[in-house]
XYZ file of C-alpha atoms in Angstrom:
554
model
C -99.397 -8.177 189.302
C -96.003 -7.790 190.938
C -94.055 -4.637 190.077
C -91.497 -5.112 187.328
C -88.009 -5.412 188.783
C -84.994 -3.838 187.153
C -82.699 -6.363 185.463
C -79.341 -6.851 187.111
C -76.230 -6.061 185.043
C -73.446 -8.616 184.685
C -70.014 -8.595 183.116
C -67.619 -11.238 181.863
C -64.446 -11.025 183.966
C -61.054 -12.668 183.516
C -59.489 -13.455 186.928
C -56.327 -15.344 187.945
C -58.511 -18.362 188.810
C -60.402 -18.357 185.521
C -63.269 -16.626 183.736
C -66.346 -15.601 185.688
C -69.640 -13.802 185.146
C -70.172 -11.338 187.986
C -72.699 -8.578 188.767
C -71.622 -5.090 187.773
C -70.863 -2.846 190.722
C -72.868 0.325 190.207
C -71.315 3.572 191.451
C -73.063 4.938 194.511
C -73.255 8.360 192.866
C -72.948 8.849 189.091
C -70.438 11.425 187.955
C -71.652 14.685 186.488
C -71.653 14.765 182.704
C -70.354 18.318 183.004
C -67.088 17.084 184.539
C -64.400 14.652 183.482
C -65.154 10.938 183.455
C -63.862 8.845 186.388
C -62.630 6.312 183.802
C -60.036 8.868 182.686
C -58.320 8.569 186.072
C -56.976 5.136 185.156
C -53.339 4.632 184.156
C -52.242 7.229 181.592
C -55.039 9.608 182.549
C -55.620 12.587 184.816
C -53.783 13.299 188.047
C -56.003 13.338 191.122
C -55.811 16.985 192.275
C -57.456 18.412 195.376
C -57.889 21.897 196.791
C -54.783 23.001 198.742
C -52.498 20.564 196.922
C -49.154 22.147 196.042
C -46.939 21.904 192.959
C -43.317 22.708 192.127
C -41.915 22.398 195.649
C -44.811 24.259 197.201
C -44.741 27.252 194.855
C -48.269 26.792 193.450
C -51.178 26.084 195.818
C -54.489 24.878 194.353
C -57.450 27.186 195.067
C -60.211 25.688 192.917
C -60.906 23.902 189.655
C -61.413 26.095 186.603
C -62.331 23.396 184.099
C -61.179 20.347 182.203
C -60.616 19.043 178.705
C -59.766 15.822 176.929
C -56.033 16.330 177.577
C -55.969 17.951 181.020
C -57.645 19.487 184.020
C -57.138 23.210 184.743
C -56.878 24.733 188.218
C -56.728 28.190 189.741
C -53.540 28.342 191.796
C -51.887 30.914 194.040
C -48.228 31.554 193.232
C -46.531 31.872 196.621
C -43.560 33.666 195.032
C -45.430 36.431 193.218
C -48.476 36.322 195.531
C -50.654 36.289 192.395
C -53.040 33.768 190.902
C -52.417 31.730 187.765
C -54.072 28.953 185.783
C -52.384 25.543 186.093
C -52.959 22.980 183.350
C -52.204 19.419 184.521
C -51.844 17.127 181.509
C -52.720 13.431 181.402
C -49.700 11.179 181.902
C -49.928 8.986 178.779
C -47.045 9.440 176.363
C -49.102 10.907 173.527
C -50.484 13.627 175.801
C -47.069 14.388 177.293
C -45.583 14.713 173.818
C -48.333 17.116 172.755
C -47.768 19.150 175.921
C -44.024 19.378 175.268
C -44.760 20.605 171.736
C -47.164 23.176 173.155
C -44.528 24.464 175.591
C -42.021 24.928 172.746
C -44.583 26.802 170.678
C -45.720 28.956 173.606
C -42.128 29.954 174.340
C -41.636 30.848 170.693
C -44.870 32.821 170.501
C -44.005 34.783 173.645
C -40.639 35.958 172.352
C -40.898 36.460 168.586
C -42.324 39.993 168.434
C -43.640 41.204 171.808
C -44.531 44.675 170.481
C -46.849 43.389 167.738
C -50.468 44.417 168.530
C -51.651 40.869 167.953
C -49.388 39.494 170.682
C -51.837 40.804 173.279
C -54.504 38.508 171.879
C -52.551 35.284 172.434
C -52.610 33.678 175.874
C -49.496 34.347 177.990
C -47.373 31.377 179.020
C -45.758 31.781 182.455
C -44.094 28.534 183.522
C -43.867 24.772 182.952
C -42.591 21.809 184.947
C -43.053 18.075 185.512
C -44.971 16.844 188.550
C -44.463 13.343 189.869
C -47.782 11.792 190.822
C -48.408 8.541 192.742
C -48.309 6.446 189.551
C -46.746 8.587 186.804
C -45.355 12.008 185.959
C -47.554 14.770 184.536
C -46.476 17.806 182.539
C -47.870 21.042 183.991
C -48.184 24.393 182.212
C -48.889 27.696 183.959
C -50.841 30.440 182.157
C -52.250 33.825 182.967
C -55.763 33.412 184.404
C -58.536 34.219 181.934
C -62.314 34.393 182.015
C -64.847 32.254 180.219
C -64.643 31.264 176.570
C -66.749 32.582 173.699
C -69.015 29.539 173.805
C -70.304 30.752 177.184
C -70.893 34.190 175.647
C -72.855 32.564 172.813
C -74.894 30.503 175.277
C -75.906 33.642 177.170
C -77.000 35.296 173.926
C -78.555 32.314 172.192
C -81.898 34.025 171.526
C -80.575 36.892 169.404
C -76.876 36.256 169.067
C -74.076 38.345 170.552
C -74.564 42.111 169.926
C -73.043 43.015 166.579
C -70.843 45.771 167.979
C -69.246 43.291 170.373
C -68.775 40.725 167.597
C -66.908 43.292 165.509
C -64.489 44.003 168.345
C -63.951 40.289 169.002
C -63.451 39.584 165.284
C -60.807 42.274 164.877
C -58.895 41.166 167.968
C -58.994 37.531 166.838
C -57.703 38.534 163.411
C -54.908 40.538 165.035
C -53.977 37.484 167.103
C -54.035 35.257 164.030
C -51.965 37.782 162.074
C -49.343 37.531 164.822
C -49.382 33.722 164.787
C -49.358 33.517 160.987
C -47.025 36.309 159.911
C -44.666 36.667 162.874
C -44.539 33.081 164.170
C -45.342 31.139 160.970
C -47.806 29.006 162.926
C -51.243 27.634 162.090
C -53.433 27.268 165.183
C -55.516 24.494 163.483
C -58.309 24.497 166.094
C -59.940 27.927 166.113
C -63.391 27.636 167.714
C -65.355 29.489 170.420
C -64.038 27.194 173.155
C -60.449 28.213 172.357
C -60.997 31.982 172.452
C -61.112 33.285 176.017
C -62.156 36.592 177.515
C -59.373 38.543 179.199
C -60.016 40.122 182.597
C -58.714 43.645 183.300
C -56.935 43.919 186.653
C -57.386 40.175 186.977
C -55.929 39.855 190.481
C -58.449 42.271 192.008
C -61.214 40.484 190.088
C -60.118 37.085 191.431
C -59.841 38.356 195.000
C -63.358 39.793 194.769
C -64.761 36.615 193.268
C -63.125 34.345 195.852
C -64.752 36.399 198.597
C -68.194 35.945 197.050
C -68.072 32.505 195.408
C -69.128 29.316 197.219
C -66.651 26.845 198.637
C -65.491 24.332 195.999
C -67.679 21.240 195.944
C -66.722 17.712 194.953
C -67.991 14.150 194.916
C -66.267 10.830 195.411
C -66.903 8.303 192.664
C -65.553 4.900 191.792
C -63.049 4.579 188.972
C -64.170 1.861 186.526
C -61.662 -0.914 186.004
C -59.570 -0.591 182.839
C -60.760 -2.923 180.106
C -59.262 -4.795 177.194
C -60.918 -5.599 173.903
C -60.922 -9.138 172.504
C -62.646 -9.910 169.222
C -64.848 -6.866 169.602
C -65.876 -7.767 173.180
C -64.838 -5.504 176.052
C -63.453 -7.598 178.887
C -62.484 -6.221 182.331
C -59.037 -7.559 183.216
C -59.777 -8.373 186.853
C -62.332 -8.012 189.592
C -60.898 -5.977 192.440
C -62.126 -3.191 194.718
C -62.753 0.059 192.923
C -60.383 2.939 193.479
C -62.195 6.086 194.581
C -61.478 9.476 193.061
C -62.633 12.925 194.154
C -63.939 14.985 191.230
C -64.364 18.696 191.848
C -67.007 20.860 190.209
C -65.576 23.404 187.784
C -65.741 27.064 188.795
C -64.431 29.111 185.848
C -63.669 32.754 186.518
C -66.610 34.953 185.607
C -65.924 37.576 182.983
C -66.206 41.209 184.037
C -69.427 42.854 182.928
C -69.340 46.044 180.928
C -71.518 48.930 182.129
C -75.089 48.899 180.914
C -74.439 51.530 178.281
C -72.040 52.207 175.457
C -68.593 50.714 175.463
C -67.120 51.567 178.863
C -65.180 49.028 180.859
C -66.300 47.984 184.288
C -65.051 49.822 187.324
C -61.858 47.834 187.527
C -60.583 49.078 184.186
C -62.455 52.231 183.271
C -60.943 55.657 183.678
C -64.392 57.111 184.274
C -65.104 58.529 187.687
C -67.968 56.927 189.614
C -69.967 60.148 189.435
C -69.524 60.363 185.686
C -70.584 56.750 185.238
C -73.546 57.324 187.526
C -74.786 60.190 185.338
C -74.398 58.017 182.265
C -76.364 55.195 183.831
C -79.138 57.449 185.071
C -79.428 59.289 181.766
C -79.523 56.363 179.364
C -81.709 53.271 179.599
C -79.631 50.104 179.638
C -79.698 47.788 176.662
C -81.841 44.804 177.539
C -80.173 41.416 177.416
C -82.558 38.481 177.379
C -80.834 35.215 178.219
C -84.013 33.209 178.613
C -84.424 29.501 179.225
C -81.823 27.066 178.048
C -82.464 25.814 174.531
C -80.224 23.571 172.431
C -77.901 25.189 169.924
C -79.507 24.758 166.519
C -77.345 24.397 163.415
C -78.162 26.611 160.480
C -78.933 23.453 158.512
C -78.185 24.922 155.119
C -78.606 21.557 153.411
C -82.259 21.130 154.468
C -85.354 23.348 154.158
C -85.924 25.617 157.141
C -88.762 27.714 158.455
C -87.874 31.359 158.731
C -87.098 32.752 162.154
C -89.873 34.796 163.708
C -87.427 36.827 165.787
C -86.500 40.072 164.156
C -82.963 41.305 164.474
C -82.272 43.712 167.274
C -83.366 47.226 166.510
C -80.466 49.526 165.749
C -79.814 52.021 168.450
C -79.737 55.714 167.778
C -77.065 56.245 170.396
C -73.609 57.037 169.065
C -71.003 54.333 169.586
C -67.276 54.382 169.227
C -65.355 53.521 166.118
C -63.093 50.508 166.484
C -59.560 51.704 166.073
C -56.237 50.062 166.589
C -55.371 50.555 170.257
C -51.943 51.647 171.302
C -50.150 49.335 173.656
C -48.406 50.176 176.843
C -45.715 48.117 178.482
C -46.321 45.670 181.316
C -48.111 47.228 184.237
C -48.604 46.403 187.875
C -52.049 46.033 189.389
C -53.016 47.645 192.716
C -52.323 44.262 194.293
C -48.727 44.374 193.079
C -49.047 41.578 190.502
C -47.581 41.968 187.027
C -50.144 42.350 184.275
C -50.036 42.038 180.532
C -50.087 45.299 178.599
C -53.611 46.575 178.011
C -54.953 48.765 175.218
C -55.047 52.369 176.335
C -55.542 55.786 174.824
C -52.911 58.435 175.395
C -53.931 61.340 177.548
C -56.679 59.485 179.405
C -55.634 60.624 182.862
C -58.440 63.092 183.449
C -61.968 63.496 182.124
C -63.497 66.962 182.253
C -67.155 67.276 183.165
C -69.472 68.005 180.233
C -73.146 68.969 180.538
C -74.386 67.223 177.393
C -75.237 63.494 177.429
C -74.089 63.174 173.823
C -70.794 64.767 174.757
C -70.459 62.430 177.738
C -70.948 59.464 175.426
C -68.212 60.894 173.259
C -66.038 60.896 176.386
C -66.720 57.169 176.759
C -65.566 56.722 173.178
C -62.485 58.853 173.698
C -61.268 57.545 177.035
C -62.482 53.952 177.324
C -61.032 51.093 175.368
C -63.084 48.238 173.931
C -65.547 46.661 176.397
C -64.019 43.238 175.834
C -60.583 41.821 175.186
C -60.061 38.266 173.968
C -57.105 35.910 173.814
C -56.590 32.894 171.579
C -55.681 29.876 173.706
C -54.829 26.179 173.383
C -51.823 26.075 171.074
C -51.416 22.343 171.705
C -52.382 21.572 168.106
C -50.529 24.488 166.475
C -48.051 23.612 163.749
C -45.626 25.381 161.405
C -47.386 26.365 158.198
C -45.196 24.208 155.922
C -43.907 21.426 158.185
C -47.115 19.971 159.608
C -47.104 17.835 162.743
C -50.355 16.221 161.584
C -52.767 16.425 158.663
C -55.815 15.699 160.845
C -56.846 19.211 161.852
C -59.789 21.351 162.992
C -63.016 20.629 164.844
C -65.778 19.483 162.508
C -67.985 22.594 162.355
C -64.978 24.868 161.709
C -63.109 22.583 159.291
C -61.943 24.094 156.001
C -62.567 22.343 152.627
C -58.869 21.552 152.150
C -58.889 19.669 155.481
C -62.121 17.850 154.630
C -60.699 16.448 151.371
C -57.437 15.579 153.153
C -54.971 17.808 151.339
C -51.461 18.133 152.752
C -50.597 21.586 151.380
C -52.926 23.609 153.636
C -51.526 26.676 155.343
C -52.448 29.534 157.700
C -55.622 30.250 155.750
C -57.258 27.167 157.276
C -57.570 29.297 160.447
C -59.243 32.077 158.446
C -62.044 29.739 157.372
C -62.546 28.801 161.025
C -62.686 32.398 162.289
C -65.320 33.231 159.668
C -67.427 30.334 161.006
C -66.933 31.653 164.549
C -68.038 35.185 163.579
C -71.233 33.805 162.025
C -71.868 31.740 165.165
C -71.378 34.751 167.430
C -73.872 36.782 165.396
C -76.546 34.093 165.154
C -75.856 31.615 168.007
C -75.985 28.883 165.342
C -73.344 26.900 163.485
C -72.611 27.992 159.946
C -72.013 24.341 159.004
C -73.159 21.366 161.073
C -73.027 18.282 158.833
C -74.819 15.060 159.686
C -74.358 11.535 158.354
C -77.279 9.525 157.008
C -76.616 5.879 157.740
C -74.992 4.208 154.744
C -76.256 6.861 152.313
C -73.615 9.512 153.010
C -71.053 10.562 155.610
C -70.535 13.806 157.519
C -67.811 14.735 155.027
C -70.296 14.327 152.154
C -72.877 16.501 153.903
C -70.224 19.059 154.892
C -69.154 19.561 151.264
C -72.820 19.710 150.212
C -73.536 22.459 152.749
C -70.476 24.423 151.603
C -71.575 24.252 147.952
C -75.159 25.208 148.846
C -73.965 28.284 150.745
C -71.038 29.414 148.589
C -71.714 27.890 145.202
C -69.752 25.264 143.316
C -66.000 25.713 143.054
C -63.042 24.669 140.913
C -62.181 21.030 140.325
C -58.577 21.756 141.272
C -59.662 22.718 144.805
C -61.659 19.499 145.186
C -58.896 17.168 144.068
C -55.436 16.453 145.434
C -56.630 15.225 148.829
C -56.587 11.827 150.490
C -60.394 11.694 150.452
C -61.099 13.624 147.238
C -62.082 10.531 145.234
C -64.347 9.375 148.061
C -66.281 12.658 147.948
C -66.243 13.651 144.263
C -66.402 11.878 140.914
C -64.010 12.673 138.050
C -66.240 15.617 137.002
C -66.121 17.173 140.461
C -69.711 16.252 141.350
C -70.543 14.923 144.787
C -70.698 11.133 144.668
C -73.448 10.483 147.196
C -75.531 13.657 147.466
C -77.119 14.515 144.145
C -79.830 17.003 145.107
C -78.619 20.335 146.482
C -80.668 23.285 147.681
C -78.614 26.438 147.100
C -79.084 29.117 149.745
C -76.467 31.891 149.432
C -75.177 33.595 152.569
C -76.858 36.912 151.747
C -80.243 35.211 151.431
C -79.663 33.290 154.658
C -78.979 36.516 156.559
C -82.017 38.301 155.091
C -84.538 35.449 155.132
C -83.604 33.552 158.286
C -82.038 36.274 160.420
C -84.038 39.220 159.028
C -81.031 41.383 158.173
C -81.642 44.387 155.977
C -80.149 44.109 152.500
C -77.523 46.708 153.355
C -76.501 44.895 156.542
C -76.429 41.542 154.737
C -74.283 43.001 151.946
C -71.852 44.502 154.448
C -71.507 41.242 156.383
C -71.086 39.164 153.227
C -68.401 41.558 152.011
C -66.508 40.721 155.211
C -67.180 36.976 155.535
C -67.088 35.729 151.945
C -63.384 36.494 151.268
C -62.589 34.310 154.297
C -64.902 31.545 153.051
C -63.425 31.037 149.595
C -63.314 27.218 149.209
C -60.022 27.330 147.275
C -57.620 28.304 150.054
C -55.096 29.674 147.544
C -57.618 32.461 146.821
C -58.800 32.918 150.417
C -58.026 36.125 152.305
C -55.323 36.218 154.963
C -55.629 37.777 158.427
C -53.588 40.782 157.301
C -56.082 41.367 154.478
C -59.046 41.536 156.856
C -57.984 43.426 160.006
C -58.873 46.816 158.514
C -62.059 45.734 156.726
C -64.835 48.377 156.895
C -67.317 45.944 158.496
C -65.154 45.837 161.626
C -65.813 49.527 162.265
C -68.496 49.928 164.923
C -71.166 52.339 163.695
C -74.217 54.062 165.247
C -76.383 51.427 163.548
C -74.866 48.684 165.697
C -76.483 47.683 168.944
C -75.370 49.455 172.081
C -73.456 46.946 174.159
C -75.087 46.339 177.501
C -74.526 43.514 179.958
C -72.772 40.692 178.117
């Protein structure tokens, strides 16, 4: 029997000489699913950027690709004026993307200038420059930012077996709340898209870190792929407009900046930012075993699935450490500083009087020195203000990524405010702790939609809530009947947050109570009764205690 041959692929093509059916030209090398699609390089899409390209009359020279998103590609560039590196965001050329970028530039300028001394300002990404670049086919808006490390999703992925250490989550949560307090109270802005991907890790002495990484990292790699022809839709059928040679595009592999690792004990910074002497750090490392961090094999992120029965996790929570750890306190801010390389840096949290550390014989006392003289082991910045909007004059009512979407956005209300972000940050904190979504709704064919399942999961976790909070939205009548009952999901399986933490994640009752006391005020379904950022920044749960895990390599 002859071997089965693969069927050829054909497409219906409209040409100047008439309609034809022609074989589909397969790309010689498929593009990586981890990079942008070649199809997005058609008219209105990305600008083709290559290493060593220059922007703004030669001021910015491209070093390597940092990443990409639906709206833009992002590149590490060297500023020939300041001799420092920056992150260059090159936006797609289509009008809707350019308009969003112009809005983002206005908001970034406003955020940078409103109240520079506010402690939350340091947790919002710094905007450095913007300009328009004329490409071969269209103009592209470009925005220059301070270079930052990886986002929190990467941190979650590295800790997907046990979740991010609780002590680290507390520090991240407080900094994020400080940043949101600045956006909400000082700038009157709602971010509208708080999620792990939009919270980035700041790098102390970033220029030295970049120089070190460029010396060690591999040369940027790329592949040439064919750009599919743009298509038109006619009566539900996709029809290529013409058959002509494919344009080739060079797609580079992303090389995001690695985040600096903290020492393998306590809360000290790495060598680039710590005030500890190398000898002092050496004694700490030799005297205390490092906290083990098991990253393990890659496994898919599993939603908490609160609307379906679940088997209990067999992994116990990390054992509390007996080592003392610092208490999270509000850091004092210094003015802009200059790195050893001469590049300007954003102010960094410091403690007064940290110029010299006396030698102490006791290990416990040395750990106290870490607490006294080292700041938090991580600093985060909220990024991507492209969807931010004034709290009362909304640019759009379609807000938030699904898993982090607040009830008022799900039902389609128009009177939402800054507290929509608070719901999202509570979902992010849960995800950091568990490496699982708090809510991950699924549709079930024609039986119910994701919105139906989302509201069902919220009610199962938090209990039923007032009719007034369910109504008043564009989709309220689609989700609820006149009594406030879900229209399409009749059987619910309540599983309160405290029980979830104890039964699935094996929290002690005391730890579960403490976490619920922090999260539940931010997860009140009626946003009028939900806590604000200013209400939560000094919550007791945010204080790092000796019962929290010692932060090791993260």
